[in-house]
mmCIF file of C-alpha atoms in Angstrom:
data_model
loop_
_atom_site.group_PDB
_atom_site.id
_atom_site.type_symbol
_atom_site.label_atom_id
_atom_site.label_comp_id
_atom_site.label_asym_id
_atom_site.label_seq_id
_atom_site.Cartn_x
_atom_site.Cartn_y
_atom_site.Cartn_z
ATOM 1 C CA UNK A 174 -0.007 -1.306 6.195
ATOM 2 C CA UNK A 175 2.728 0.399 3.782
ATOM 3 C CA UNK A 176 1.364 3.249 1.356
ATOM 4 C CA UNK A 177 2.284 3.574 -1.866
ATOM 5 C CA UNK A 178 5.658 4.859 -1.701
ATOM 6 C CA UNK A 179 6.626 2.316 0.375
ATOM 7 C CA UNK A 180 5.268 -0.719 -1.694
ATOM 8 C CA UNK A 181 7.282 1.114 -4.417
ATOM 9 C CA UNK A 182 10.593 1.167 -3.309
ATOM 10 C CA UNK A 183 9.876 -2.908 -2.397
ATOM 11 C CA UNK A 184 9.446 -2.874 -5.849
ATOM 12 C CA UNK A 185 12.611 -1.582 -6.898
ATOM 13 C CA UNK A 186 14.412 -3.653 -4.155
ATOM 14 C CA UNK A 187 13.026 -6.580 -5.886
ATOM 15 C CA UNK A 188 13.812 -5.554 -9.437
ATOM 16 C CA UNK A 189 17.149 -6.419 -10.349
ATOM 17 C CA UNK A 190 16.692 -9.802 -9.338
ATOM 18 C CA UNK A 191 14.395 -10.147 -12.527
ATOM 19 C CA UNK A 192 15.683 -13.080 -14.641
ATOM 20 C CA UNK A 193 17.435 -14.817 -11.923
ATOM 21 C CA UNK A 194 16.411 -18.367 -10.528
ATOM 22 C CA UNK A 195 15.626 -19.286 -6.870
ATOM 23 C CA UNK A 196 17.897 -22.192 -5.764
ATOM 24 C CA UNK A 197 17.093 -22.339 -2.422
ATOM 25 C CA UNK A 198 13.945 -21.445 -0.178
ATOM 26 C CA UNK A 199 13.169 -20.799 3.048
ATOM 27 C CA UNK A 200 10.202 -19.280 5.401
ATOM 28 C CA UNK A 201 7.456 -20.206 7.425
ATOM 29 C CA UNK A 202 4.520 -19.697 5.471
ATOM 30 C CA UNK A 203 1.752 -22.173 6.111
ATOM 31 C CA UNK A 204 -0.403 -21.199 3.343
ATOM 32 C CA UNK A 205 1.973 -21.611 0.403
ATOM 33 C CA UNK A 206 5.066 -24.009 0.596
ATOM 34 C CA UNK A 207 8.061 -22.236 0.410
ATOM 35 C CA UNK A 208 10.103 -25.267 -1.530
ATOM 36 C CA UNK A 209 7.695 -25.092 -4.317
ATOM 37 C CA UNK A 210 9.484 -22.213 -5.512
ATOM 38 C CA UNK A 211 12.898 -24.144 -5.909
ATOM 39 C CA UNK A 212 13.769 -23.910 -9.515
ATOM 40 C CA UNK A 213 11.495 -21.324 -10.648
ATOM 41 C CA UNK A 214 12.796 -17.891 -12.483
ATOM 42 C CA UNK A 215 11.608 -14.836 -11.539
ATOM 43 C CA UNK A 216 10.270 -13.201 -14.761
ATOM 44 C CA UNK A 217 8.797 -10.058 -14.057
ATOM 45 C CA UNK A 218 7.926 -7.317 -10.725
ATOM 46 C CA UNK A 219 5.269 -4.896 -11.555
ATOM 47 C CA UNK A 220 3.432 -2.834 -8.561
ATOM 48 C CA UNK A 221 -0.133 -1.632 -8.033
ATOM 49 C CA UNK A 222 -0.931 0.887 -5.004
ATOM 50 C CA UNK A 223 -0.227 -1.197 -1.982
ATOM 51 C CA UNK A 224 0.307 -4.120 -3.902
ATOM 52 C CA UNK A 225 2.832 -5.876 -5.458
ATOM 53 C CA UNK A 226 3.203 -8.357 -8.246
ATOM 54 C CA UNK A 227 5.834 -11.291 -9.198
ATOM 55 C CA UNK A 228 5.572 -13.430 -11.604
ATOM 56 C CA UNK A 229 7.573 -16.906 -11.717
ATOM 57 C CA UNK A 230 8.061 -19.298 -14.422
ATOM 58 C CA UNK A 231 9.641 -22.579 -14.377
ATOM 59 C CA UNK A 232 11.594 -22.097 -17.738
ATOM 60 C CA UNK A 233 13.794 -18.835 -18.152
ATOM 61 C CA UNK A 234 12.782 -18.513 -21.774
ATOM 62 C CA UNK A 235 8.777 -18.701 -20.569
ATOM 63 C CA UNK A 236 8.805 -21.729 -22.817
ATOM 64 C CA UNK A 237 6.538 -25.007 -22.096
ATOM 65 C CA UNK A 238 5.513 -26.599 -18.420
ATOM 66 C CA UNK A 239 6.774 -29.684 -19.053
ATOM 67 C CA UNK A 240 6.682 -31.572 -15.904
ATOM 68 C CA UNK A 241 7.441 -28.889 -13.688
ATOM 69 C CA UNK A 242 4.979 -28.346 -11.149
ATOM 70 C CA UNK A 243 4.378 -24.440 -10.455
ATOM 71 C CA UNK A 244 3.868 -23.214 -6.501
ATOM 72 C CA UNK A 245 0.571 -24.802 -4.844
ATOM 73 C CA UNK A 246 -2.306 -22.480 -4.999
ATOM 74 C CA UNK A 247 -3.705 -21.296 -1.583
ATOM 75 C CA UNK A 248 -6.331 -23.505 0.047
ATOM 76 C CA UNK A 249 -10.044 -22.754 -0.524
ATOM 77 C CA UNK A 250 -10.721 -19.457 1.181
ATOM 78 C CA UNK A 251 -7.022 -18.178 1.658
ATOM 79 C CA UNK A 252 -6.746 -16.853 -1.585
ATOM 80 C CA UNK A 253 -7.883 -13.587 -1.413
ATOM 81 C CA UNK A 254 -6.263 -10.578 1.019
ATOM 82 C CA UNK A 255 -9.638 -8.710 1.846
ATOM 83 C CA UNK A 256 -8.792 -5.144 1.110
ATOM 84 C CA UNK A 257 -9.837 -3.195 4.223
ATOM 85 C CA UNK A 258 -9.772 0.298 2.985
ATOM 86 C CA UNK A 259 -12.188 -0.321 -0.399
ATOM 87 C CA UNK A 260 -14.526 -2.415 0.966
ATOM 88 C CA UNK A 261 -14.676 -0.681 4.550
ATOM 89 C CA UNK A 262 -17.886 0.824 3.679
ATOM 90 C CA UNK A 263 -19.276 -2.895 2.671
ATOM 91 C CA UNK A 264 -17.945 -5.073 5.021
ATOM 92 C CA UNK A 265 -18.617 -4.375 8.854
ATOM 93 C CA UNK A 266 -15.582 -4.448 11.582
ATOM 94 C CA UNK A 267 -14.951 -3.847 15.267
ATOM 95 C CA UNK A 268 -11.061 -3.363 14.303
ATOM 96 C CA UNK A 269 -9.401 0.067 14.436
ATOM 97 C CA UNK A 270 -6.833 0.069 11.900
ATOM 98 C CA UNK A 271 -4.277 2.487 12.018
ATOM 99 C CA UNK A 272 -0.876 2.866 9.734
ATOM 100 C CA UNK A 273 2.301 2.303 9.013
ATOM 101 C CA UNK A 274 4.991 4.003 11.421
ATOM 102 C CA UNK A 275 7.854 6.435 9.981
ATOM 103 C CA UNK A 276 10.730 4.041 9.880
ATOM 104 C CA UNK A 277 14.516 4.705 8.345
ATOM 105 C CA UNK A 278 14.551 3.760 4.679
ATOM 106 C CA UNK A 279 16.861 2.587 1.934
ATOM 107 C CA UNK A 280 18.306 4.089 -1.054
ATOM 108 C CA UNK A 281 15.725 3.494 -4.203
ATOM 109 C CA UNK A 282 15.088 5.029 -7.454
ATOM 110 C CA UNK A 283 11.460 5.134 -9.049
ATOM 111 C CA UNK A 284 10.791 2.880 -12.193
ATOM 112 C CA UNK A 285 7.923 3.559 -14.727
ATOM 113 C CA UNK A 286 4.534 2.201 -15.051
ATOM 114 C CA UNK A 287 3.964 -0.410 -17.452
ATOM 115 C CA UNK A 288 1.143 1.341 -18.784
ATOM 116 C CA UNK A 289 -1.261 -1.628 -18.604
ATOM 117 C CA UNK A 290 -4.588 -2.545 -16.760
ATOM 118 C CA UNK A 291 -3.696 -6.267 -16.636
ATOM 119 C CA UNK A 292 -0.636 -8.345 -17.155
ATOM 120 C CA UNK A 293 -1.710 -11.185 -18.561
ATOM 121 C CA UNK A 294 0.049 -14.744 -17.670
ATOM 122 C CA UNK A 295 0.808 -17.187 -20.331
ATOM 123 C CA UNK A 296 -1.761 -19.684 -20.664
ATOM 124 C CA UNK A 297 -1.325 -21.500 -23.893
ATOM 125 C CA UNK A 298 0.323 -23.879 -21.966
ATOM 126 C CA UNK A 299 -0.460 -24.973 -18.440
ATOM 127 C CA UNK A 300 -3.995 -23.980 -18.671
ATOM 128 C CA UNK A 301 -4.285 -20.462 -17.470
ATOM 129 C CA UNK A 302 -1.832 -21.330 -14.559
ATOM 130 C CA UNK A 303 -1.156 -18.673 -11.684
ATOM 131 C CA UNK A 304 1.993 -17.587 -12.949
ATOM 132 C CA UNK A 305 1.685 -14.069 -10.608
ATOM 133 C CA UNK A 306 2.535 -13.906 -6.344
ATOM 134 C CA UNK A 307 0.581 -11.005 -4.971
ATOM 135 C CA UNK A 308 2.106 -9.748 -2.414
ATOM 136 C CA UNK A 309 0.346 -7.553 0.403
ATOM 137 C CA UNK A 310 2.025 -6.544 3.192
ATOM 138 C CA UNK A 311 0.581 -5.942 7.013
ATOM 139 C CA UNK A 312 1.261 -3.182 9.284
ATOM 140 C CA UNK A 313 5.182 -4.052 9.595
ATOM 141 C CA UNK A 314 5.174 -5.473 5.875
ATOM 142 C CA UNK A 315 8.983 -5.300 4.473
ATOM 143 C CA UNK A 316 11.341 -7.197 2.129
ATOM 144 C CA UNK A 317 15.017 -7.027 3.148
ATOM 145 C CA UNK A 318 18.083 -7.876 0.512
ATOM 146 C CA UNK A 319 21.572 -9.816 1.569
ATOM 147 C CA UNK A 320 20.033 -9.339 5.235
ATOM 148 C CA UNK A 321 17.392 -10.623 7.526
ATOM 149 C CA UNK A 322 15.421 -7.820 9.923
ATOM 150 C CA UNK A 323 16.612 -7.894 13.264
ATOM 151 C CA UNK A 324 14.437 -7.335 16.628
ATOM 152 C CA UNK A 325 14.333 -3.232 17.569
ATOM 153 C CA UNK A 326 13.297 -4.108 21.333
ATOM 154 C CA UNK A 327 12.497 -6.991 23.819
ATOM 155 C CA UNK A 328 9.143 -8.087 23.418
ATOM 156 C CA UNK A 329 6.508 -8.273 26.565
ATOM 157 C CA UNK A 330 8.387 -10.943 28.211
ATOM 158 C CA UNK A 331 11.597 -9.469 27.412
ATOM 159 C CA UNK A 332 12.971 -11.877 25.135
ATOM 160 C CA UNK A 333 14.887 -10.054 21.791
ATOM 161 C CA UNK A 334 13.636 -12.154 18.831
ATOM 162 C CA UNK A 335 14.036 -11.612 15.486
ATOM 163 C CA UNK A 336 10.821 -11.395 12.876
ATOM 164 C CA UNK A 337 10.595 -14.619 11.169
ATOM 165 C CA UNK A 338 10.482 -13.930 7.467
ATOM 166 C CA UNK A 339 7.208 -15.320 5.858
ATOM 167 C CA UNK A 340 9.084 -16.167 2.394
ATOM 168 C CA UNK A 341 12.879 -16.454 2.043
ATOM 169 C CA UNK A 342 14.231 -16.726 -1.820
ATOM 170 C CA UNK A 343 17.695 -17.906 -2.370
ATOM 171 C CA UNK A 344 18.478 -16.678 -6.121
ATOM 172 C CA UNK A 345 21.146 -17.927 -8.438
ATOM 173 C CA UNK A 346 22.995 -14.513 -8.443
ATOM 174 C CA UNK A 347 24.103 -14.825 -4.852
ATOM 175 C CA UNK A 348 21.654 -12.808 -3.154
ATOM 176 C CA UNK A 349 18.630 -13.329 -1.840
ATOM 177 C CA UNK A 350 15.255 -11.763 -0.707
ATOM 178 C CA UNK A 351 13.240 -11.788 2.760
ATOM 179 C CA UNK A 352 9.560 -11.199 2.806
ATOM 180 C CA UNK A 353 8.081 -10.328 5.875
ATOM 181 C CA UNK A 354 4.549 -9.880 7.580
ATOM 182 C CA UNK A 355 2.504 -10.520 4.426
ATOM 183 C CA UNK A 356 -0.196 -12.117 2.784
ATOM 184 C CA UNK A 357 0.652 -13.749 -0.762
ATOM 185 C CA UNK A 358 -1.707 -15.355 -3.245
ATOM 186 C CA UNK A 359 -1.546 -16.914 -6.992
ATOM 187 C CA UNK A 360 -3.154 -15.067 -9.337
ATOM 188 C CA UNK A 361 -3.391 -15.823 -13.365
ATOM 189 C CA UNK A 362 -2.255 -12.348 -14.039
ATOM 190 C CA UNK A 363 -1.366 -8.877 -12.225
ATOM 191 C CA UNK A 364 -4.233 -6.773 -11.518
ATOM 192 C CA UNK A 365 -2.658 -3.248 -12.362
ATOM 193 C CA UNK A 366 -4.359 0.039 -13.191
ATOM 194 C CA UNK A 367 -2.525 3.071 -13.394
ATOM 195 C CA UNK A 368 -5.153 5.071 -13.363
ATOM 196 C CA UNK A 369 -6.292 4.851 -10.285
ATOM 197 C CA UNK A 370 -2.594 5.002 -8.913
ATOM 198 C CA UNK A 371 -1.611 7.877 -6.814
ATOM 199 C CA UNK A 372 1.815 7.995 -7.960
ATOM 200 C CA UNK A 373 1.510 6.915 -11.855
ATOM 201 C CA UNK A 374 1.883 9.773 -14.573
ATOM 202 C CA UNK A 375 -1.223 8.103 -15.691
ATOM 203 C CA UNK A 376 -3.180 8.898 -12.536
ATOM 204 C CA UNK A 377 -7.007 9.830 -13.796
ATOM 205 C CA UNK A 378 -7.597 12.853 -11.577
ATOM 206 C CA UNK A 379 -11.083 13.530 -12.810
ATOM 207 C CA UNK A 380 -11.970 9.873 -11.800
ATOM 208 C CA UNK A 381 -10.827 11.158 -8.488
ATOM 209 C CA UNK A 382 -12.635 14.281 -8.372
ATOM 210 C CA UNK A 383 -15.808 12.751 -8.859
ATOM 211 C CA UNK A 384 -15.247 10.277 -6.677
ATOM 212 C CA UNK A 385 -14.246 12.626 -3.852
ATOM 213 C CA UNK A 386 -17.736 14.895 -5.151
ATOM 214 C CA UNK A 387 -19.960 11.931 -3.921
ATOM 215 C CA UNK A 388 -22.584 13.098 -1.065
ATOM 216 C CA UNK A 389 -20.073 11.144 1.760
ATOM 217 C CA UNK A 390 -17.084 12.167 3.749
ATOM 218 C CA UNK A 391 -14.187 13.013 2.177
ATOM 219 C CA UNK A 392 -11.803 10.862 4.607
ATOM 220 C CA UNK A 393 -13.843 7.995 3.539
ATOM 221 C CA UNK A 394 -13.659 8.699 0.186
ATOM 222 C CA UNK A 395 -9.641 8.854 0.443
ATOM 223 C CA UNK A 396 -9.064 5.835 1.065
ATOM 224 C CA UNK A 397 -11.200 3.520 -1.797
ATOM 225 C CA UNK A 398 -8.399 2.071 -3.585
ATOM 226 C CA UNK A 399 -10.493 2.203 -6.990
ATOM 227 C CA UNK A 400 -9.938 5.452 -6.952
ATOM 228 C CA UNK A 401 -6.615 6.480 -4.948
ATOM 229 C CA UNK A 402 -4.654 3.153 -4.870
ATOM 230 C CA UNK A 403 -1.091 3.388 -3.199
ATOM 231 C CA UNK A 404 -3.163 6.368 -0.537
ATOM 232 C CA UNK A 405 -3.089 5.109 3.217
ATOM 233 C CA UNK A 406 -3.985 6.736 6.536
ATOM 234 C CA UNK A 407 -0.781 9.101 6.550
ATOM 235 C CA UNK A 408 -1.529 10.076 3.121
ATOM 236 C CA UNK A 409 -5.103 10.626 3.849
ATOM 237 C CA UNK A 410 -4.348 12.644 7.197
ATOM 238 C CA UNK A 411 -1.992 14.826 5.546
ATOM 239 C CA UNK A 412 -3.427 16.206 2.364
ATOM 240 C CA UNK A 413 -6.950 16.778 4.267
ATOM 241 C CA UNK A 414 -4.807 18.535 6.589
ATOM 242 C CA UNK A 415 -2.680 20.886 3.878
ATOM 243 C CA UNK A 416 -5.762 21.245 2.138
ATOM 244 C CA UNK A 417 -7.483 22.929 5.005
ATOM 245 C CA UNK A 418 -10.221 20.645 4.747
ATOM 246 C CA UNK A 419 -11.908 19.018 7.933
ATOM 247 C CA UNK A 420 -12.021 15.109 7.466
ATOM 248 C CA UNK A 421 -15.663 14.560 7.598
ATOM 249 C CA UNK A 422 -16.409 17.317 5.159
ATOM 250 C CA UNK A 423 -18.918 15.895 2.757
ATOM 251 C CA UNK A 424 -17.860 16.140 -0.828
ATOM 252 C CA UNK A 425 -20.774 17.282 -2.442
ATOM 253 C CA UNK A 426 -20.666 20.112 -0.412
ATOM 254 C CA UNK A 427 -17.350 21.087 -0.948
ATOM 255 C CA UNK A 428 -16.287 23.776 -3.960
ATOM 256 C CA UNK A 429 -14.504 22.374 -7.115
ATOM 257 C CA UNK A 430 -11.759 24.310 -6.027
ATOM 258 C CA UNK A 431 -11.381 22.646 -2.641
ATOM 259 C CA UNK A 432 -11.055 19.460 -4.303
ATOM 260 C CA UNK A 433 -8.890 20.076 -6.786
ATOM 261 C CA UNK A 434 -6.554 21.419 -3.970
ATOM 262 C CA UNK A 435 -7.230 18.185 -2.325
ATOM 263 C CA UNK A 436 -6.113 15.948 -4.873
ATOM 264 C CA UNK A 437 -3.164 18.752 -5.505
ATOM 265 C CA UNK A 438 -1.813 17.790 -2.002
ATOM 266 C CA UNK A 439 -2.833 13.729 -2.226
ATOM 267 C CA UNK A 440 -0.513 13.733 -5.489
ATOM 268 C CA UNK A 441 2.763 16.302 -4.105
ATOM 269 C CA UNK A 442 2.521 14.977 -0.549
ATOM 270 C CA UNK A 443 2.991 11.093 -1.847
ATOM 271 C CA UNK A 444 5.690 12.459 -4.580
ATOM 272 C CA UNK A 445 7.782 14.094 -2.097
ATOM 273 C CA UNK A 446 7.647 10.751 0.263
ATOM 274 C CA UNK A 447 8.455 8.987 -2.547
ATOM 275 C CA UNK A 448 11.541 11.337 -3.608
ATOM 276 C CA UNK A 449 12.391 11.461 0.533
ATOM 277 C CA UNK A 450 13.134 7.744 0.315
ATOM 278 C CA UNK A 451 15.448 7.780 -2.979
ATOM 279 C CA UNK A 452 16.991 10.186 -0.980
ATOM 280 C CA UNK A 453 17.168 7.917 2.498
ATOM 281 C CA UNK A 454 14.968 10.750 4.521
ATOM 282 C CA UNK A 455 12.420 9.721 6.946
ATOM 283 C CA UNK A 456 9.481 11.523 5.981
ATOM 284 C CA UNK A 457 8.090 14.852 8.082
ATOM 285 C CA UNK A 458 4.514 14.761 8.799
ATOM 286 C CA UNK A 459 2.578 17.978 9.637
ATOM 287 C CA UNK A 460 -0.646 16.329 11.336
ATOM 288 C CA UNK A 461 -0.064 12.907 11.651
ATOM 289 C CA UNK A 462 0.264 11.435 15.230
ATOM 290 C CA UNK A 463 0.715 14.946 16.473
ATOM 291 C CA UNK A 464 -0.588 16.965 19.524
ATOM 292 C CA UNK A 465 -0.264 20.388 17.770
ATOM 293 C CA UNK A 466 -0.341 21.729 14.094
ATOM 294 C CA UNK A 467 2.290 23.242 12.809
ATOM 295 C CA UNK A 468 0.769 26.457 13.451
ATOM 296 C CA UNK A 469 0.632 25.589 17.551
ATOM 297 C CA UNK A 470 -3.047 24.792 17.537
ATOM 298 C CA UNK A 471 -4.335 20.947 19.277
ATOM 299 C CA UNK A 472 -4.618 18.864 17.442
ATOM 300 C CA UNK A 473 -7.891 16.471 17.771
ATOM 301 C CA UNK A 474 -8.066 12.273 16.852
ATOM 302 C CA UNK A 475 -10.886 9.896 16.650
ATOM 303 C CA UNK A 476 -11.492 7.281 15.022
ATOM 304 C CA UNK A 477 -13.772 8.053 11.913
ATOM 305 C CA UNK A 478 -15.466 5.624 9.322
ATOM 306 C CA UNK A 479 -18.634 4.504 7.713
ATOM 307 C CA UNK A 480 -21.266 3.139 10.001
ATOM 308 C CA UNK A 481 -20.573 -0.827 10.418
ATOM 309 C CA UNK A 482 -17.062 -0.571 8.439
ATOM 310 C CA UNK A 483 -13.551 0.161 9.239
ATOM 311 C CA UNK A 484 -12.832 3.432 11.755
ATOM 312 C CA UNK A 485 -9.485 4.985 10.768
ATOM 313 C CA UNK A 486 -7.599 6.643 13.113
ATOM 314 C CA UNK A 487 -7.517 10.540 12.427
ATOM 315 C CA UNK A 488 -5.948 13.688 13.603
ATOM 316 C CA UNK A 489 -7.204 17.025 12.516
ATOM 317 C CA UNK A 490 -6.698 20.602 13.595
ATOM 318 C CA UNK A 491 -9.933 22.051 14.323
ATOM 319 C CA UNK A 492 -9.279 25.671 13.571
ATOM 320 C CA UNK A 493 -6.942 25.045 10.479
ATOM 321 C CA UNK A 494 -9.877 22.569 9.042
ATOM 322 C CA UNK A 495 -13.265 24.063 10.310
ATOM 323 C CA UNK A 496 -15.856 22.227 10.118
ATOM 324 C CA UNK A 497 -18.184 24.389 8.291
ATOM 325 C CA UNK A 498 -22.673 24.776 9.072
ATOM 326 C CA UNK A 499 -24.498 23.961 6.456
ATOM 327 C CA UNK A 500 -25.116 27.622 5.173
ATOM 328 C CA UNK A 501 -21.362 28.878 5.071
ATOM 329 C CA UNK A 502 -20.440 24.987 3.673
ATOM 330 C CA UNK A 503 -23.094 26.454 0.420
ATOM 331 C CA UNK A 504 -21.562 29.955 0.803
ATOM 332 C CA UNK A 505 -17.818 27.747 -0.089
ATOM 333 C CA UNK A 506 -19.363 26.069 -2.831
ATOM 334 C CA UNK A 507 -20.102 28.600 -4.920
ATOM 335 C CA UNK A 508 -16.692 30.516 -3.750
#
């Protein structure tokens, strides 16, 4: 699924449509009715690690219900997206789940972090009514603007058809948004937390570091999004990889110093993807999907994750991350 900078700059695609009213809808989600959000206004965008939140209202000045009828809620047991990577170690799975592919990307410029945990909805009137869409987005997750995604290649029977858009919102300014390969759910308010997000100035790095100091491996550790929302598989293969640390390195064992470095490389690797698509650049991986490091060495991949959970694909480059015996692994703790 998209990583945090990705997920970002969906944010700021979405943004300048806030205060604007959809006047015409389209899409073929089954789970929500796309003509329920005829009429609406789009109040607000905020965005959480993967995640990302918009809030409608069916008066622009957030006054009173009245009689108009917000989107239908999801059907019991559709409402929640399960989050694969913070509950792999809880919930078992037979599915390999890798990431997102590079891909060409548009022109966006960051936007700040609202500083709060939770946004709350307005419920004095409507009775705590799910005001907020969350929006997660699969493996080929997107939102296109003015323009609907067209097919890259035949598919297996050699047809060329376009992705279907899940959500299509005609706003009153003209333009209009395409959501595609999602999940979306109502919620009463937008469940954000800075810091546990990778790429807000609020980010709570010693959260992380003893988080990452837990007696498990670190490649696990990576990707719980209480404590490194936005981080994905790319994210997690590269900073293990610049920090010279082999993925199933237990943290406990590992020196302060290795994991700050870790968390150094987490935080500058997702920056600089971030930055590379303000400035339209496809982002250069060092480890990722590779069959040598950068140095020349092979590079190794399996499939690594907790015992009855989620196995994440993984490359690593056995001589630039050693995986260290016991005694030297003591020997770098106390270096």
């Amino acid at each position: 699924m998209p990583e945090g900078p990705s997920v970002r700059k969906f944010h700021h695609l979405v943004s300048p449509f806030v205060g604007q009213q959809v006047v015409k809808t389209g899409g073929s989600s089954k789970k929500l009715n796309p003509a329920s959000f005829q009429f609406l206004w789009l109040q607000d965008a905020q965005v959480h690690g993967k995640k990302l939140f918009l809030r409608f209202d069916p008066d622009e000045e957030l006054g009173s219900l009245g009689n108009v009828s917000l989107p239908e809620p999801l059907q019991k047991g559709e409402r929640e997206e399960e989050d694969q990577d913070q509950k792999q170690a809880l919930r078992p799975s037979s599915q390999n789940i890798s990431n997102e592919p590079s891909q060409p990307l548009e022109l966006v410029i960051p936007s700040g972090d609202s500083g709060l945990e939770c946004l709350q909805g307005d419920t004095s009137a409507g009775g705590g009514a799910e005001r907020w869409l969350q929006v997660s987005f699969g493996l080929f997750g997107s939102i296109w603007v003015n323009e609907f995604s067209r097919a890259k290649k035949a598919n297996k029977r050699g047809d060329w058809r376009d992705p279907i858009p899940r959500l299509v919102l005609y706003l009153s300014g003209g333009s209009f948004l395409a959501f595609y390969n999602c999940q979306m759910s109502w919620r009463s308010s937008a469940l954000v937390q800075p810091t546990s997000d990778i790429l807000s100035e609020k980010f709570h790095r010693g959260q992380a570091l003893e988080a990452l100091g837990r007696e498990q491996p670190v490649c696990y550790t990576l990707l719980d999004q209480r404590y490194f929302s936005g981080l994905g598989n790319i994210i997690k293969n590269e900073a293990l990889y610049r920090a010279g640390i082999h993925p199933l390195s237990l943290g406990s064992l590992l020196s302060p110093r290795h994991l700050e470095a870790l968390v150094d490389h987490v935080v500058e690797f997702s920056a600089d993807w971030l930055q590379g698509k303000f400035q339209g650049k496809q982002q250069h991986t060092q480890i990722y999907q590779k069959e040598q490091c950068p140095v020349g060495h092979p590079v190794m991949k399996d499939a690594f994750g907790p015992p009855g959970g989620f196995q994440r694909l993984t490359w690593w480059c056995p001589q630039c991350q050693p995986r260290l015996p016991p005694n030297e692994q003591e020997q770098a703790q106390h270096s």
